[in-house]
Amino acid sequence: MTLGLSLGIIVGYLFLALAVGLVAYRVSETTAEDYYLASRSIGTVVLLFTTFATLLSAFTFFGGPNLAFAAGPEWLIVMGTLDGVLFAVLWYAIGYKQWLIGNRNGYVTLGEMLGDRFGSTGLRALVAGVSLLWLFPYVMLQQMGAGEALVGLTDGVVPYWGGAALITAFMILYVVLAGMRGVAWTDTIQGLFMLSVVWIAAVWVVSAVGGVGAATGAMLDARPDFGSFGGGTYSVGFIVSTVITISFGVTMFPQINQRFFVAKSGETLKRSFALWPVLVLLLFVPAFMLGAWAAGMPVDVPEGGNVLPVVLNEYTPAWFAALVIAGAMAAMMSSSDSMLLSGSSYFTRDLYRPVINADASERREAWVARIGVAAFALLSFVASLFRPGTLIEVGGTAFSGFALLALPVLCALYWDRTTRTGMIAGVLVPQVAYLAVVLSAVASFVPTLPRTVAGGWDVALGLMALSAVLTVGVSLLTAPTAEGDASRFAVAGD
């Protein structure tokens, strides 16, 4: 099996996805609601898999197995069980209410919904600005993952920048063309594809090393600490912090939050979040256990490299390793195209039209959206070339930044007494504090600030509490403005 054939599988997969996008483009309408939300027509299977494929990215496919390889299989409990269940609960608490409100009032973005409720263009722009700020490192994460994936698959023949550039070019082309309908269709194909290949990979590798018992025994011989719970990386502070910041952060990701608006019915939404934990575990079990079992295998994972491609190259034929890497690329692409599409809607609807050019025509807005997609993707590509951290570190930074939005949004959804000033204080102050923490790690002009406190508790957890205290406290001290209208969120559901 030649290198050319391996790359041919990857490129062939990209063209298949592009063909689906072309079909979606031909049946789409030229309205913003259709381009960004597929006219709110998504059914259960497509909604479940587009959320699944959008959420599962390089962070999951490479970062997760890498952490399981280094620190043990408990990552499966953190992400697969605790986060899977907690996100499903939040999908109901936040997503279902958002769907009811959005379906009645026609909202497309989170900022648009909050801005209308509180009669504030400033709040709308603030939410969009914060979302675009943290979206940047997460798009960069996908480009880093793609670059590293192709380096692993080709033994360095394709350079890191080549893989990152390939996914960047595809993202720009696809998002400009396909819109939400095309993204959701390809997400469904990509989700089924990645789920299938990762299970086949796990069975193939485990069979090659003598079965599950032999793989587990070799892992425990090499790393006896992998056989017990707790200890090392998995402190109580780390587990609780990670579960809360990731699950709450996910609900505020633009590409996930916007999917709360696209279901064609409330029943569609309920079936989707009920099935979510099962689907998540079906992917995480084989992917993360491959990473953990690799600790007992005679494989040499280079410093800073990804464990999954190394294991596949060792135990499976080159063509199958290429298929699995194509599945990982699918995970990254399905996340990236959705991020760029949502980022585009946040920029044009919440920043460009209300703040910069209120009289812009639909045609001009559409061009601004497409140029914005290209500029955003190219800037994040350039940043990805500097590799500012590991996949887990970069992903964790974005998750925590988004998590700081969640509690003010919950207040707005369920507490009529919430005021515009309370919302702005609850969003702005914790974000500024967290940004200072992040910058202190990479900018010499910012005094060093800790990312964790008191034995491993993420500082973002404390800032989430601060966001809730500020939102409630400032709301109690200030009066609702005349422009606010709590009745905009008054909807009935079950």
Short mmCIF file of C-alpha atoms in Angstrom, two decimals:
data_model
loop_
_atom_site.label_atom_id
_atom_site.label_comp_id
_atom_site.label_asym_id
_atom_site.label_seq_id
_atom_site.Cartn_x
_atom_site.Cartn_y
_atom_site.Cartn_z
CA MET A 1 0.00 0.00 0.00
CA THR A 2 1.61 3.22 -1.11
CA LEU A 3 1.61 6.64 0.41
CA GLY A 4 -0.22 7.87 -2.68
CA LEU A 5 -3.10 5.48 -2.07
CA SER A 6 -3.36 6.50 1.60
CA LEU A 7 -3.54 10.15 0.64
CA GLY A 8 -5.99 9.24 -2.14
CA ILE A 9 -8.39 7.84 0.48
CA ILE A 10 -8.22 11.09 2.44
CA VAL A 11 -8.69 13.30 -0.61
CA GLY A 12 -11.44 11.02 -1.97
CA TYR A 13 -13.29 11.40 1.29
CA LEU A 14 -13.04 15.19 1.05
CA PHE A 15 -14.52 15.15 -2.45
CA LEU A 16 -17.37 12.87 -1.31
CA ALA A 17 -18.27 15.40 1.40
CA LEU A 18 -18.02 18.19 -1.15
CA ALA A 19 -20.46 16.38 -3.46
CA VAL A 20 -23.00 16.20 -0.64
CA GLY A 21 -22.51 19.91 -0.08
CA LEU A 22 -23.21 20.61 -3.75
CA VAL A 23 -26.50 18.69 -3.58
CA ALA A 24 -27.50 20.65 -0.47
CA TYR A 25 -26.60 23.90 -2.21
CA ARG A 26 -28.91 23.06 -5.13
CA VAL A 27 -31.95 22.49 -2.87
CA SER A 28 -31.30 25.39 -0.47
CA GLU A 29 -33.20 28.66 -0.42
CA THR A 30 -31.43 32.02 -0.50
CA THR A 31 -32.58 33.15 2.93
CA ALA A 32 -30.55 33.64 6.10
CA GLU A 33 -32.81 31.27 8.04
CA ASP A 34 -32.24 28.52 5.48
CA TYR A 35 -28.49 29.12 5.17
CA TYR A 36 -27.88 29.22 8.94
CA LEU A 37 -30.68 26.96 10.27
CA ALA A 38 -31.89 24.84 7.30
CA SER A 39 -35.30 26.51 7.76
CA ARG A 40 -35.68 24.77 11.18
CA SER A 41 -36.45 21.47 9.44
CA ILE A 42 -33.93 19.02 10.94
CA GLY A 43 -35.28 15.64 12.10
CA THR A 44 -34.13 13.37 14.94
CA VAL A 45 -31.46 11.27 13.21
CA VAL A 46 -29.83 14.20 11.42
CA LEU A 47 -30.03 16.45 14.51
CA LEU A 48 -28.48 13.76 16.71
CA PHE A 49 -25.64 13.02 14.30
CA THR A 50 -24.95 16.62 13.31
CA THR A 51 -24.61 17.51 17.01
CA PHE A 52 -22.51 14.38 17.55
CA ALA A 53 -20.18 15.02 14.61
CA THR A 54 -19.97 18.74 15.35
CA LEU A 55 -19.02 18.24 18.97
CA LEU A 56 -16.57 15.41 18.42
CA SER A 57 -13.42 16.86 17.01
CA ALA A 58 -9.65 16.64 17.15
CA PHE A 59 -10.04 17.15 20.90
CA THR A 60 -11.92 13.84 21.09
CA PHE A 61 -10.23 11.80 18.39
CA PHE A 62 -6.62 12.61 19.20
CA GLY A 63 -6.56 14.56 22.48
CA GLY A 64 -8.71 11.99 24.31
CA PRO A 65 -6.67 8.89 23.37
CA ASN A 66 -3.47 10.87 24.08
CA LEU A 67 -4.65 11.65 27.62
CA ALA A 68 -5.78 8.05 28.19
CA PHE A 69 -2.34 6.88 26.99
CA ALA A 70 -0.53 9.24 29.37
CA ALA A 71 -2.80 9.23 32.42
CA GLY A 72 -5.06 6.18 32.23
CA PRO A 73 -8.53 5.12 31.07
CA GLU A 74 -10.46 7.23 33.62
CA TRP A 75 -10.75 9.86 30.89
CA LEU A 76 -13.53 7.59 29.62
CA ILE A 77 -15.47 8.18 32.84
CA VAL A 78 -14.86 11.94 32.74
CA MET A 79 -15.86 12.51 29.11
CA GLY A 80 -17.97 9.47 28.25
CA THR A 81 -20.13 9.08 31.31
CA LEU A 82 -20.17 12.28 33.36
CA ASP A 83 -20.00 14.78 30.50
CA GLY A 84 -22.28 12.74 28.25
CA VAL A 85 -25.04 12.67 30.86
CA LEU A 86 -24.59 16.24 32.12
CA PHE A 87 -24.65 17.67 28.60
CA ALA A 88 -27.89 15.78 27.88
CA VAL A 89 -29.42 17.36 31.01
CA LEU A 90 -28.27 20.84 29.92
CA TRP A 91 -29.53 20.16 26.40
CA TYR A 92 -32.97 19.86 27.99
CA ALA A 93 -32.61 22.77 30.45
CA ILE A 94 -31.12 25.25 27.97
CA GLY A 95 -31.67 23.74 24.52
CA TYR A 96 -35.36 22.89 24.79
CA LYS A 97 -36.21 26.33 26.24
CA GLN A 98 -34.16 27.99 23.53
CA TRP A 99 -35.96 25.97 20.86
CA LEU A 100 -39.37 27.04 22.23
CA ILE A 101 -38.31 30.71 22.31
CA GLY A 102 -36.48 30.65 18.97
CA ASN A 103 -39.30 28.84 17.19
CA ARG A 104 -41.80 31.47 18.33
CA ASN A 105 -39.68 34.58 17.74
CA GLY A 106 -37.51 33.48 14.82
CA TYR A 107 -34.10 33.87 16.45
CA VAL A 108 -30.99 32.62 14.63
CA THR A 109 -28.23 33.30 17.20
CA LEU A 110 -27.86 33.34 20.99
CA GLY A 111 -26.84 37.02 20.91
CA GLU A 112 -29.90 37.91 18.84
CA MET A 113 -32.15 36.15 21.38
CA LEU A 114 -30.60 37.86 24.41
CA GLY A 115 -30.32 41.24 22.68
CA ASP A 116 -34.03 41.20 21.84
CA ARG A 117 -35.08 40.07 25.33
CA PHE A 118 -33.12 42.86 27.03
CA GLY A 119 -33.47 45.48 24.27
CA SER A 120 -29.70 45.83 24.02
CA THR A 121 -27.50 45.92 20.93
CA GLY A 122 -24.51 46.14 23.28
CA LEU A 123 -25.36 42.85 25.01
CA ARG A 124 -25.94 41.22 21.61
CA ALA A 125 -22.54 42.38 20.38
CA LEU A 126 -20.86 41.39 23.66
CA VAL A 127 -22.14 37.81 23.47
CA ALA A 128 -21.11 37.57 19.81
CA GLY A 129 -17.66 39.04 20.53
CA VAL A 130 -17.02 36.65 23.42
CA SER A 131 -18.19 33.69 21.31
CA LEU A 132 -15.94 34.60 18.38
CA LEU A 133 -13.00 35.12 20.77
CA TRP A 134 -13.17 31.55 22.12
CA LEU A 135 -14.16 30.06 18.78
CA PHE A 136 -10.78 31.08 17.41
CA PRO A 137 -8.66 28.62 19.45
CA TYR A 138 -11.15 25.83 18.84
CA VAL A 139 -10.97 26.24 15.06
CA MET A 140 -7.19 26.36 15.45
CA LEU A 141 -7.40 23.08 17.39
CA GLN A 142 -8.94 21.33 14.37
CA GLN A 143 -6.18 22.63 12.09
CA MET A 144 -3.52 21.47 14.56
CA GLY A 145 -5.18 18.03 14.73
CA ALA A 146 -5.32 17.72 10.94
CA GLY A 147 -1.68 18.71 10.60
CA GLU A 148 -0.56 16.18 13.20
CA ALA A 149 -2.82 13.46 11.76
CA LEU A 150 -1.25 13.62 8.30
CA VAL A 151 2.25 13.75 9.75
CA GLY A 152 1.47 10.53 11.65
CA LEU A 153 -0.16 8.84 8.68
CA THR A 154 2.64 9.67 6.22
CA ASP A 155 5.61 9.40 8.59
CA GLY A 156 6.30 13.08 8.04
CA VAL A 157 6.22 13.07 4.23
CA VAL A 158 3.27 15.46 4.38
CA PRO A 159 4.40 18.29 6.68
CA TYR A 160 2.35 19.58 9.59
CA TRP A 161 1.49 22.78 7.77
CA GLY A 162 0.29 20.78 4.75
CA GLY A 163 -2.37 18.92 6.76
CA ALA A 164 -3.49 22.14 8.45
CA ALA A 165 -3.66 23.93 5.10
CA LEU A 166 -5.67 21.09 3.51
CA ILE A 167 -8.43 21.22 6.11
CA THR A 168 -8.43 25.04 6.04
CA ALA A 169 -8.98 25.16 2.27
CA PHE A 170 -11.72 22.55 2.47
CA MET A 171 -13.48 24.34 5.34
CA ILE A 172 -13.60 27.63 3.47
CA LEU A 173 -14.88 26.06 0.26
CA TYR A 174 -17.47 23.91 1.97
CA VAL A 175 -18.96 26.48 4.35
CA VAL A 176 -19.21 29.17 1.68
CA LEU A 177 -21.11 26.69 -0.49
CA ALA A 178 -23.22 24.37 1.64
CA GLY A 179 -24.86 26.21 4.57
CA MET A 180 -26.49 24.40 7.52
CA ARG A 181 -28.38 21.85 5.39
CA GLY A 182 -25.21 20.61 3.69
CA VAL A 183 -23.26 20.69 6.96
CA ALA A 184 -25.96 18.64 8.74
CA TRP A 185 -26.14 16.05 5.94
CA THR A 186 -22.39 15.54 5.78
CA ASP A 187 -22.23 15.50 9.59
CA THR A 188 -24.61 12.54 9.55
CA ILE A 189 -22.43 10.66 7.05
CA GLN A 190 -19.26 11.62 8.89
CA GLY A 191 -20.71 10.62 12.27
CA LEU A 192 -21.72 7.16 11.04
CA PHE A 193 -18.37 6.78 9.29
CA MET A 194 -16.21 7.69 12.30
CA LEU A 195 -18.30 5.49 14.59
CA SER A 196 -17.88 2.51 12.27
CA VAL A 197 -14.16 2.81 11.63
CA VAL A 198 -13.19 3.38 15.25
CA TRP A 199 -15.00 0.18 16.32
CA ILE A 200 -13.40 -1.81 13.48
CA ALA A 201 -10.02 -0.34 14.49
CA ALA A 202 -10.49 -1.36 18.11
CA VAL A 203 -11.48 -4.92 17.18
CA TRP A 204 -8.59 -5.17 14.70
CA VAL A 205 -5.94 -3.94 17.13
CA VAL A 206 -7.23 -5.94 20.08
CA SER A 207 -7.33 -9.11 17.96
CA ALA A 208 -3.75 -8.50 16.87
CA VAL A 209 -2.49 -8.28 20.46
CA GLY A 210 -4.39 -11.36 21.68
CA GLY A 211 -7.76 -10.04 22.87
CA VAL A 212 -9.14 -7.64 25.45
CA GLY A 213 -7.67 -9.59 28.37
CA ALA A 214 -4.17 -9.59 26.89
CA ALA A 215 -4.36 -5.90 25.97
CA THR A 216 -5.56 -4.97 29.46
CA GLY A 217 -2.99 -7.21 31.14
CA ALA A 218 -0.14 -5.68 29.14
CA MET A 219 -1.42 -2.20 29.98
CA LEU A 220 -1.49 -2.98 33.72
CA ASP A 221 1.96 -4.59 33.59
CA ALA A 222 3.38 -1.43 32.00
CA ARG A 223 1.32 1.00 34.09
CA PRO A 224 -0.04 -0.61 37.30
CA ASP A 225 -1.50 2.77 38.30
CA PHE A 226 -3.99 2.47 35.40
CA GLY A 227 -5.81 -0.23 37.37
CA SER A 228 -7.08 2.03 40.17
CA PHE A 229 -9.30 5.06 40.31
CA GLY A 230 -8.00 8.49 41.24
CA GLY A 231 -4.47 9.70 41.67
CA GLY A 232 -2.08 11.40 39.31
CA THR A 233 -3.86 13.61 36.81
CA TYR A 234 -7.29 12.45 37.95
CA SER A 235 -7.67 14.41 41.17
CA VAL A 236 -11.17 15.25 42.38
CA GLY A 237 -10.53 18.88 41.45
CA PHE A 238 -9.50 17.95 37.91
CA ILE A 239 -12.45 15.61 37.32
CA VAL A 240 -15.13 17.94 38.71
CA SER A 241 -13.63 21.01 37.01
CA THR A 242 -13.31 19.26 33.67
CA VAL A 243 -16.81 17.78 33.70
CA ILE A 244 -18.49 21.08 34.61
CA THR A 245 -16.49 23.42 32.37
CA ILE A 246 -16.74 21.13 29.34
CA SER A 247 -20.44 20.28 29.62
CA PHE A 248 -21.51 23.87 30.35
CA GLY A 249 -19.05 25.19 27.77
CA VAL A 250 -20.44 22.90 25.09
CA THR A 251 -23.93 24.36 25.47
CA MET A 252 -22.55 27.82 24.68
CA PHE A 253 -20.41 26.77 21.69
CA PRO A 254 -21.96 28.69 18.76
CA GLN A 255 -22.01 25.60 16.55
CA ILE A 256 -23.79 23.58 19.27
CA ASN A 257 -26.01 26.31 20.70
CA GLN A 258 -27.30 27.16 17.23
CA ARG A 259 -28.44 23.54 16.82
CA PHE A 260 -30.90 24.18 19.66
CA PHE A 261 -32.84 26.27 17.10
CA VAL A 262 -32.89 23.87 14.14
CA ALA A 263 -35.15 20.97 15.26
CA LYS A 264 -38.40 20.66 13.35
CA SER A 265 -40.35 19.82 16.54
CA GLY A 266 -40.02 19.58 20.31
CA GLU A 267 -40.30 15.79 20.09
CA THR A 268 -37.29 15.75 17.76
CA LEU A 269 -35.28 17.62 20.37
CA LYS A 270 -36.37 15.35 23.23
CA ARG A 271 -35.53 12.14 21.38
CA SER A 272 -32.12 13.56 20.45
CA PHE A 273 -30.94 14.47 23.93
CA ALA A 274 -32.31 11.19 25.36
CA LEU A 275 -30.18 9.19 22.89
CA TRP A 276 -27.11 11.41 23.28
CA PRO A 277 -25.27 9.63 26.19
CA VAL A 278 -25.56 6.26 24.40
CA LEU A 279 -24.11 7.63 21.17
CA VAL A 280 -21.25 9.35 22.99
CA LEU A 281 -20.24 6.20 24.84
CA LEU A 282 -20.32 4.19 21.60
CA LEU A 283 -17.52 6.39 20.25
CA PHE A 284 -15.54 7.12 23.39
CA VAL A 285 -15.18 3.50 24.61
CA PRO A 286 -13.15 2.20 21.63
CA ALA A 287 -11.26 5.47 20.97
CA PHE A 288 -10.12 6.10 24.55
CA MET A 289 -9.42 2.43 25.35
CA LEU A 290 -7.16 2.21 22.30
CA GLY A 291 -5.18 5.07 23.84
CA ALA A 292 -5.03 3.38 27.27
CA TRP A 293 -4.16 -0.08 25.88
CA ALA A 294 -1.34 1.48 23.85
CA ALA A 295 0.54 2.06 27.12
CA GLY A 296 1.20 -1.72 27.18
CA MET A 297 2.03 -2.08 23.50
CA PRO A 298 5.53 -2.00 22.01
CA VAL A 299 4.91 1.27 20.17
CA ASP A 300 7.02 4.41 20.18
CA VAL A 301 4.89 7.54 20.36
CA PRO A 302 7.04 10.59 19.54
CA GLU A 303 7.08 13.55 21.91
CA GLY A 304 4.06 15.72 21.16
CA GLY A 305 2.68 13.15 18.68
CA ASN A 306 -0.69 11.37 18.62
CA VAL A 307 -0.96 7.83 19.87
CA LEU A 308 -3.82 6.67 17.62
CA PRO A 309 -2.00 6.88 14.25
CA VAL A 310 1.06 5.17 15.74
CA VAL A 311 -1.02 2.21 16.99
CA LEU A 312 -2.86 1.89 13.70
CA ASN A 313 0.32 1.97 11.67
CA GLU A 314 1.72 -0.80 13.86
CA TYR A 315 -1.24 -3.20 13.90
CA THR A 316 -3.40 -2.51 10.84
CA PRO A 317 -2.73 -2.26 7.08
CA ALA A 318 -1.87 1.15 5.69
CA TRP A 319 -5.15 1.42 3.80
CA PHE A 320 -7.17 0.86 6.97
CA ALA A 321 -5.04 3.31 8.97
CA ALA A 322 -5.78 5.83 6.24
CA LEU A 323 -9.50 5.13 6.59
CA VAL A 324 -9.38 5.75 10.35
CA ILE A 325 -7.41 8.94 9.85
CA ALA A 326 -10.03 9.92 7.28
CA GLY A 327 -12.59 9.33 10.05
CA ALA A 328 -10.61 11.59 12.35
CA MET A 329 -10.34 14.18 9.60
CA ALA A 330 -14.10 13.84 9.21
CA ALA A 331 -14.51 14.63 12.91
CA MET A 332 -12.35 17.72 12.54
CA MET A 333 -14.04 18.88 9.34
CA SER A 334 -17.53 18.34 10.71
CA SER A 335 -16.63 20.47 13.71
CA SER A 336 -14.76 23.11 11.74
CA ASP A 337 -17.37 23.73 9.05
CA SER A 338 -20.07 24.13 11.71
CA MET A 339 -17.86 26.50 13.71
CA LEU A 340 -17.22 28.70 10.71
CA LEU A 341 -20.88 28.71 9.71
CA SER A 342 -21.99 29.69 13.22
CA GLY A 343 -19.16 32.19 13.58
CA SER A 344 -20.25 33.73 10.30
CA SER A 345 -23.83 34.13 11.54
CA TYR A 346 -22.67 35.65 14.85
CA PHE A 347 -20.48 38.15 12.98
CA THR A 348 -22.99 39.24 10.36
CA ARG A 349 -26.19 39.22 12.43
CA ASP A 350 -24.89 40.40 15.82
CA LEU A 351 -21.95 42.63 14.89
CA TYR A 352 -21.96 43.72 11.25
CA ARG A 353 -25.64 44.53 10.69
CA PRO A 354 -26.65 46.03 14.10
CA VAL A 355 -23.33 47.80 14.85
CA ILE A 356 -21.55 48.54 11.56
CA ASN A 357 -24.04 48.72 8.69
CA ALA A 358 -27.73 48.55 9.59
CA ASP A 359 -28.74 49.31 5.99
CA ALA A 360 -26.73 46.49 4.41
CA SER A 361 -28.59 44.56 1.74
CA GLU A 362 -29.09 40.79 1.98
CA ARG A 363 -26.61 40.37 -0.87
CA ARG A 364 -23.97 42.50 0.84
CA GLU A 365 -24.50 40.66 4.14
CA ALA A 366 -24.05 37.34 2.36
CA TRP A 367 -20.73 38.48 0.88
CA VAL A 368 -19.54 39.80 4.25
CA ALA A 369 -20.38 36.40 5.78
CA ARG A 370 -18.35 34.53 3.17
CA ILE A 371 -15.36 36.88 3.40
CA GLY A 372 -15.55 36.61 7.19
CA VAL A 373 -15.40 32.81 6.98
CA ALA A 374 -12.28 32.93 4.81
CA ALA A 375 -10.53 35.55 6.97
CA PHE A 376 -11.31 33.72 10.21
CA ALA A 377 -10.12 30.37 8.85
CA LEU A 378 -6.89 31.83 7.43
CA LEU A 379 -6.02 33.68 10.65
CA SER A 380 -6.58 30.57 12.76
CA PHE A 381 -4.47 28.58 10.26
CA VAL A 382 -1.57 31.01 10.73
CA ALA A 383 -1.96 30.78 14.53
CA SER A 384 -2.04 26.96 14.37
CA LEU A 385 1.44 26.95 12.80
CA PHE A 386 2.87 28.21 16.12
CA ARG A 387 1.32 25.27 18.07
CA PRO A 388 0.56 27.27 21.24
CA GLY A 389 -0.20 24.14 23.33
CA THR A 390 -1.37 20.53 23.22
CA LEU A 391 -4.78 19.64 21.80
CA ILE A 392 -6.12 19.15 25.33
CA GLU A 393 -4.72 22.50 26.53
CA VAL A 394 -6.07 24.49 23.59
CA GLY A 395 -9.45 22.73 23.76
CA GLY A 396 -9.71 23.19 27.52
CA THR A 397 -9.07 26.92 27.18
CA ALA A 398 -11.97 27.31 24.73
CA PHE A 399 -14.35 25.13 26.77
CA SER A 400 -13.78 27.21 29.92
CA GLY A 401 -14.21 30.50 28.06
CA PHE A 402 -17.60 29.41 26.74
CA ALA A 403 -18.63 27.92 30.10
CA LEU A 404 -18.55 31.42 31.64
CA LEU A 405 -21.56 32.35 29.46
CA ALA A 406 -23.79 29.50 30.62
CA LEU A 407 -25.04 30.65 34.03
CA PRO A 408 -26.03 34.19 32.93
CA VAL A 409 -27.95 32.59 30.03
CA LEU A 410 -29.70 30.22 32.46
CA CYS A 411 -30.68 33.23 34.58
CA ALA A 412 -32.07 35.02 31.52
CA LEU A 413 -34.05 31.94 30.46
CA TYR A 414 -35.63 31.14 33.82
CA TRP A 415 -35.61 34.31 35.98
CA ASP A 416 -37.78 37.21 34.81
CA ARG A 417 -36.10 39.60 37.27
CA THR A 418 -32.79 39.43 35.34
CA THR A 419 -31.82 42.91 34.10
CA ARG A 420 -29.72 44.12 31.20
CA THR A 421 -27.06 45.53 33.55
CA GLY A 422 -26.97 42.24 35.46
CA MET A 423 -26.43 40.31 32.23
CA ILE A 424 -23.64 42.59 31.03
CA ALA A 425 -21.86 42.44 34.41
CA GLY A 426 -22.29 38.64 34.63
CA VAL A 427 -20.85 38.14 31.14
CA LEU A 428 -18.18 40.83 30.92
CA VAL A 429 -16.34 40.73 34.28
CA PRO A 430 -15.60 36.96 34.40
CA GLN A 431 -14.57 37.01 30.74
CA VAL A 432 -12.04 39.80 31.32
CA ALA A 433 -10.64 37.96 34.35
CA TYR A 434 -10.35 34.66 32.45
CA LEU A 435 -8.76 36.33 29.45
CA ALA A 436 -6.11 37.77 31.79
CA VAL A 437 -5.43 34.24 33.11
CA VAL A 438 -5.05 32.85 29.58
CA LEU A 439 -2.86 35.73 28.39
CA SER A 440 -0.61 35.42 31.43
CA ALA A 441 0.46 32.00 30.14
CA VAL A 442 1.50 33.25 26.71
CA ALA A 443 2.25 36.99 27.05
CA SER A 444 5.21 38.20 29.06
CA PHE A 445 3.66 41.61 29.74
CA VAL A 446 0.84 40.02 31.81
CA PRO A 447 1.73 38.93 35.37
CA THR A 448 1.55 35.16 35.80
CA LEU A 449 -1.84 34.00 37.05
CA PRO A 450 -2.72 30.40 38.08
CA ARG A 451 -4.98 28.23 35.88
CA THR A 452 -5.73 25.96 38.84
CA VAL A 453 -6.08 26.68 42.56
CA ALA A 454 -6.37 24.70 45.81
CA GLY A 455 -4.92 21.44 44.54
CA GLY A 456 -6.20 21.24 40.98
CA TRP A 457 -9.50 23.12 40.82
CA ASP A 458 -9.84 25.04 37.56
CA VAL A 459 -9.96 28.79 38.11
CA ALA A 460 -12.77 28.88 35.51
CA LEU A 461 -15.02 27.09 38.00
CA GLY A 462 -14.69 30.03 40.40
CA LEU A 463 -15.30 32.49 37.59
CA MET A 464 -18.47 30.60 36.63
CA ALA A 465 -19.71 31.11 40.19
CA LEU A 466 -18.72 34.79 39.93
CA SER A 467 -20.75 35.13 36.71
CA ALA A 468 -23.87 33.82 38.49
CA VAL A 469 -23.33 36.02 41.56
CA LEU A 470 -22.84 39.13 39.42
CA THR A 471 -25.85 38.39 37.21
CA VAL A 472 -28.19 37.84 40.17
CA GLY A 473 -26.66 40.48 42.47
CA VAL A 474 -26.51 43.31 39.93
CA SER A 475 -30.02 42.43 38.67
CA LEU A 476 -31.37 42.78 42.21
CA LEU A 477 -29.67 46.19 42.54
CA THR A 478 -30.81 47.56 39.17
CA ALA A 479 -34.18 48.09 37.58
CA PRO A 480 -35.32 46.50 34.31
CA THR A 481 -34.97 48.90 31.39
CA ALA A 482 -37.92 50.09 29.33
CA GLU A 483 -36.46 48.36 26.28
CA GLY A 484 -36.42 44.94 27.99
CA ASP A 485 -39.36 42.55 27.57
CA ALA A 486 -39.46 39.42 29.76
CA SER A 487 -42.56 38.21 27.89
CA ARG A 488 -40.29 37.44 24.88
CA PHE A 489 -39.04 34.39 26.85
CA ALA A 490 -42.47 33.40 28.25
CA VAL A 491 -43.10 30.05 26.56
CA ALA A 492 -44.79 26.88 27.72
CA GLY A 493 -43.23 23.44 27.35
CA ASP A 494 -43.29 20.05 29.04
#
